[in-house]
XYZ file of N, CA, C and O in Angstrom:
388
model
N 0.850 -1.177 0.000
C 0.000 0.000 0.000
C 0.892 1.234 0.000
O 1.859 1.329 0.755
N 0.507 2.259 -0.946
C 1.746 3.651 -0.844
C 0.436 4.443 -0.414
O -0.737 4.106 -0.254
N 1.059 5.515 -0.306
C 0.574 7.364 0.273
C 1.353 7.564 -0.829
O 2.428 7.258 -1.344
N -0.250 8.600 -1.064
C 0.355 9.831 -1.817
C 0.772 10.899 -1.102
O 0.718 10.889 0.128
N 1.282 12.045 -1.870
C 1.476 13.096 -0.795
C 0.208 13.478 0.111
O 0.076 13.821 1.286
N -0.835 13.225 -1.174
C -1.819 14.444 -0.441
C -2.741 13.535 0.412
O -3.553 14.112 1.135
N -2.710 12.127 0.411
C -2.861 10.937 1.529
C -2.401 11.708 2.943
O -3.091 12.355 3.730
N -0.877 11.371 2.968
C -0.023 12.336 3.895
C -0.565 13.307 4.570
O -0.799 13.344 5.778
N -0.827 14.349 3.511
C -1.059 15.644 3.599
C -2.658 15.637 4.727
O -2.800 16.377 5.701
N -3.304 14.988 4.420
C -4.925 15.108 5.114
C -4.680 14.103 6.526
O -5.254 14.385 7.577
N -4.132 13.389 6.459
C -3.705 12.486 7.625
C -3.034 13.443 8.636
O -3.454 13.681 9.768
N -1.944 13.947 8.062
C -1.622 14.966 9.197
C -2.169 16.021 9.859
O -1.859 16.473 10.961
N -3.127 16.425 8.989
C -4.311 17.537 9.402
C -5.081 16.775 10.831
O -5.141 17.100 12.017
N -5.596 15.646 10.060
C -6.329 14.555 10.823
C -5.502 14.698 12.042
O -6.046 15.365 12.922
N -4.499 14.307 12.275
C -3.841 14.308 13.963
C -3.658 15.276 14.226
O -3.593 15.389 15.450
N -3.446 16.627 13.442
C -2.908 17.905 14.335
C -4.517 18.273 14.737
O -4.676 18.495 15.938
N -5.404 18.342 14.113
C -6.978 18.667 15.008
C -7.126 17.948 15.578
O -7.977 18.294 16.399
N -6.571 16.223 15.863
C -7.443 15.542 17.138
C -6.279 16.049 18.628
O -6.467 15.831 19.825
N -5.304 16.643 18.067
C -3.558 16.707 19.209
C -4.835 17.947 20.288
O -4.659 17.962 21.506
N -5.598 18.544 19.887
C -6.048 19.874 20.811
C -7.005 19.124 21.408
O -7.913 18.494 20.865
N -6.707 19.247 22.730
C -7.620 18.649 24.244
C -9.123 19.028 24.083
O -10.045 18.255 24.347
N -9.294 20.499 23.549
C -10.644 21.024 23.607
C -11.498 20.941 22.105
O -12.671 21.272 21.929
N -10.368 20.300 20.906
C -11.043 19.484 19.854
C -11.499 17.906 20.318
O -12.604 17.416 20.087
N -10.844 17.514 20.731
C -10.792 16.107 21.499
C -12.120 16.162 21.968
O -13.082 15.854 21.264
N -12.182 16.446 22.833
C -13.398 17.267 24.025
C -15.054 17.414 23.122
O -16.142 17.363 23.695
N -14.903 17.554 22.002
C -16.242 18.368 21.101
C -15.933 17.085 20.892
O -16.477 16.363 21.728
N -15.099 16.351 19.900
C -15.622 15.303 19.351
C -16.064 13.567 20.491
O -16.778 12.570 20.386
N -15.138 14.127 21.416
C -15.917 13.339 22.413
C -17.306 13.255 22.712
O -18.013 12.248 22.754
N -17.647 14.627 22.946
C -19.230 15.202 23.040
C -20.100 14.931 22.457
O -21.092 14.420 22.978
N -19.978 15.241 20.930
C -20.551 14.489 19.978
C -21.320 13.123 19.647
O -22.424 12.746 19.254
N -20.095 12.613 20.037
C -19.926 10.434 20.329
C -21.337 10.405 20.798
O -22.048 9.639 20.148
N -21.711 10.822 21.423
C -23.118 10.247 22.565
C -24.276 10.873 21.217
O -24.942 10.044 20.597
N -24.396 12.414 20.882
C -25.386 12.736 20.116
C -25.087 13.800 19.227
O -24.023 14.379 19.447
N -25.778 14.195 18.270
C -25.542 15.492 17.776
C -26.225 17.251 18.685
O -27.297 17.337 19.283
N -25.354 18.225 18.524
C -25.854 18.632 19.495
C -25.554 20.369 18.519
O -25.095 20.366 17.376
N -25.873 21.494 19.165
C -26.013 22.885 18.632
C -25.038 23.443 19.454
O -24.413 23.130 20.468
N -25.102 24.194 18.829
C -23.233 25.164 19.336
C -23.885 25.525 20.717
O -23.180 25.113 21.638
N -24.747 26.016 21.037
C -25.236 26.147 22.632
C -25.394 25.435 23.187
O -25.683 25.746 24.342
N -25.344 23.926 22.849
C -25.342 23.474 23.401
C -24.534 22.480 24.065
O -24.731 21.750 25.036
N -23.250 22.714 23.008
C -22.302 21.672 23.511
C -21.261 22.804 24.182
O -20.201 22.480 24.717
N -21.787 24.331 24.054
C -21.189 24.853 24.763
C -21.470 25.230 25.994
O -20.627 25.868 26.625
N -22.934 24.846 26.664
C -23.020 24.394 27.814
C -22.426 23.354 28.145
O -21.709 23.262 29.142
N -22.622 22.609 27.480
C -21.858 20.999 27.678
C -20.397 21.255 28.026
O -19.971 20.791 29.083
N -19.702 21.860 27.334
C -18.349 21.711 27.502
C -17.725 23.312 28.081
O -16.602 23.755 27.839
N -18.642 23.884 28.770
C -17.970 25.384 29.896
C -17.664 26.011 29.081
O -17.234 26.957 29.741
N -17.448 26.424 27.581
C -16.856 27.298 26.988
C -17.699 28.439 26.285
O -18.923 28.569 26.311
N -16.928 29.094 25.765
C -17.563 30.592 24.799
C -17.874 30.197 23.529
O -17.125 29.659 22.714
N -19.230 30.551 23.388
C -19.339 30.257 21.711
C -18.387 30.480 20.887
O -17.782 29.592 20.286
N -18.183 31.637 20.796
C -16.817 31.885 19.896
C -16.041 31.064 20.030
O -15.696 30.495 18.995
N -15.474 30.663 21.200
C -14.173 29.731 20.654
C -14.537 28.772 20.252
O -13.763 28.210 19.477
N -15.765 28.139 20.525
C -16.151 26.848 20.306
C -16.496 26.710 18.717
O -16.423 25.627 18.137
N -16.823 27.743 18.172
C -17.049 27.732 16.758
C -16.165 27.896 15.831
O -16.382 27.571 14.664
N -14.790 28.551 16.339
C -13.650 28.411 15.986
C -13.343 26.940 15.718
O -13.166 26.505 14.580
N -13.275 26.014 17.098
C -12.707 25.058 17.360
C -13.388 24.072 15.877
O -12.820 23.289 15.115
N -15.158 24.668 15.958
C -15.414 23.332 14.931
C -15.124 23.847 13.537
O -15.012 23.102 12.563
N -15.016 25.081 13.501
C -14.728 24.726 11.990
C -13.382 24.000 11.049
O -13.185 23.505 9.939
N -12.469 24.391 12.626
C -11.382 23.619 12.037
C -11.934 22.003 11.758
O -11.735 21.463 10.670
N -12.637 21.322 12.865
C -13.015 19.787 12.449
C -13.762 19.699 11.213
O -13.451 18.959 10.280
N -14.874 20.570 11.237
C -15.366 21.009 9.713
C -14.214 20.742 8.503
O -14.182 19.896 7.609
N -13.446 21.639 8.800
C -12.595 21.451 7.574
C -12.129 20.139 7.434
O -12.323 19.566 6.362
N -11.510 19.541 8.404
C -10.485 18.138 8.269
C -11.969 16.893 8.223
O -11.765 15.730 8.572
N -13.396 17.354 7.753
C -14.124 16.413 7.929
C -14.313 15.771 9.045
O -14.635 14.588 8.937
N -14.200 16.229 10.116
C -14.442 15.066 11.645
C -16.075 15.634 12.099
O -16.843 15.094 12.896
N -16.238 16.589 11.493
C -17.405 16.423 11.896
C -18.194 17.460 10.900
O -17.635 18.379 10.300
N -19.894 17.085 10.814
C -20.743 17.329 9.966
C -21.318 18.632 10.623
O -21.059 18.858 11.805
N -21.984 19.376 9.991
C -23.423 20.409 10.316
C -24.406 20.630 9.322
O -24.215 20.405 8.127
N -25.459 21.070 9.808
C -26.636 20.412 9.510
C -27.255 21.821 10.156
O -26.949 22.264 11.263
N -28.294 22.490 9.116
C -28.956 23.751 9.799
C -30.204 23.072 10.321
O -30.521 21.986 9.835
N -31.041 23.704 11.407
C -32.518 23.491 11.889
C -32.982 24.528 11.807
O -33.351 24.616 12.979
N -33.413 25.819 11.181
C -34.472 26.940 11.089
C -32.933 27.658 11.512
O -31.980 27.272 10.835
N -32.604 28.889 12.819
C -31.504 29.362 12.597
C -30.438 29.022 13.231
O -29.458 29.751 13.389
N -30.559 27.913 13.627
C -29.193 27.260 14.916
C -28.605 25.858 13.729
O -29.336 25.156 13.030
N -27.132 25.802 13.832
C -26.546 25.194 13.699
C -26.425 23.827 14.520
O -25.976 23.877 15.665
N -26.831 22.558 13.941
C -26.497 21.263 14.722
C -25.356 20.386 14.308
O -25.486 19.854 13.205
N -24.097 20.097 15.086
C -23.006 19.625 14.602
C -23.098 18.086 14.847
O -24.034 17.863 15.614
N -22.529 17.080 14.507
C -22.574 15.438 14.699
C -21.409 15.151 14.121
O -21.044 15.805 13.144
N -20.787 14.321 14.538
C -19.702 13.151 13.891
C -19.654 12.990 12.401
O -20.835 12.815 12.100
N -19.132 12.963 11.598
C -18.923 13.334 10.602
C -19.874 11.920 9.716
O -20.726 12.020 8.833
N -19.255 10.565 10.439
C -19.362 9.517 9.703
C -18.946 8.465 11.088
O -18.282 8.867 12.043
N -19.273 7.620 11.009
C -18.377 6.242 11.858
C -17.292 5.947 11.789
O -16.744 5.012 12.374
N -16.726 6.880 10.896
C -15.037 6.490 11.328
C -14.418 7.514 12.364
O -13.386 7.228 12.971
N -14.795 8.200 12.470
C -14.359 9.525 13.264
C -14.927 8.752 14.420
O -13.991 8.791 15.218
N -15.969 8.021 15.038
C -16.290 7.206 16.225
C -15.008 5.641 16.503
O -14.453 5.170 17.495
N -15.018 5.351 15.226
C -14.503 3.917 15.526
C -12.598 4.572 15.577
O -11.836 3.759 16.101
N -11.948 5.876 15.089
C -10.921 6.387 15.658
C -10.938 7.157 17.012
O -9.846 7.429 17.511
N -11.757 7.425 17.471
C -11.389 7.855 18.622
C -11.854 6.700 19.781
O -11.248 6.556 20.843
N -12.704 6.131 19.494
C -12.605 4.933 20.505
C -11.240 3.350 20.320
O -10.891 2.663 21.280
N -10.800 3.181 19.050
C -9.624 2.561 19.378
C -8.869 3.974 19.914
O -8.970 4.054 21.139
N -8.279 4.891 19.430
C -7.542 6.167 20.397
C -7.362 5.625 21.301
O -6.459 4.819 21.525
N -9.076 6.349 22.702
C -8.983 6.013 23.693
C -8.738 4.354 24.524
O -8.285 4.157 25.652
N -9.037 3.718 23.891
C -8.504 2.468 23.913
C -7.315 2.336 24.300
O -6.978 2.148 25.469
N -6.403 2.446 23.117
C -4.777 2.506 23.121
C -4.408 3.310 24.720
O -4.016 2.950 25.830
N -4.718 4.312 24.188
C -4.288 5.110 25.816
C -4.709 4.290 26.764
O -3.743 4.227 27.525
N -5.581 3.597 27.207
C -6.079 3.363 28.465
C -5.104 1.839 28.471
O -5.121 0.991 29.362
N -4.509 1.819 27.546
C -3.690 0.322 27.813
C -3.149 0.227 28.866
O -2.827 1.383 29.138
N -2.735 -0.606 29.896
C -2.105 -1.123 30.566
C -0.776 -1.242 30.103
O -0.687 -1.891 29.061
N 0.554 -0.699 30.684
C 1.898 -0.654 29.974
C 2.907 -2.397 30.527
O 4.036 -2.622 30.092
């Protein structure tokens, strides 16, 4: 199996947005349901603003979807792979050394 560059290129995107604790954090959030920027920013203590920052970067790298309802934004997991990578992830980490 080869990589192309631009294989490479999106893969690394892929880990530098999951490396941020408070991207981590949203897409953790997510895992359980889809939810509205107010509401995962109750969920997760933060300022809209940053939090909308935070998703558009996942937006971009595809980790996660949005979806309008009348005028609020609802964000969700992109697809099942973005679930079935962060649960092997957390997996790995929780290994026993």
């Amino acid at each position: 199996m080869s990589l192309s560059g631009e294989t490479i290129s999106e893969v690394t995107d892929l880990f530098k947005a999951l490396s941020d604790p408070g991207r981590l954090k949203i897409i953790y959030a997510l895992s359980d349901s889809e939810m509205s920027v107010t509401e995962l920013a109750e969920s997760l203590e933060v300022e809209q603003s940053a939090l909308s920052h935070q998703l558009k970067i996942l937006k971009n790298v595809r980790l996660v979807g949005v979806r309008r309802e009348g005028r609020k934004r609802v964000y969700s997991l992109a697809d099942d792979h973005v679930y079935n990578l962060l649960t092997q992830v957390i997996s790995h980490a929780n290994e026993k050394r």
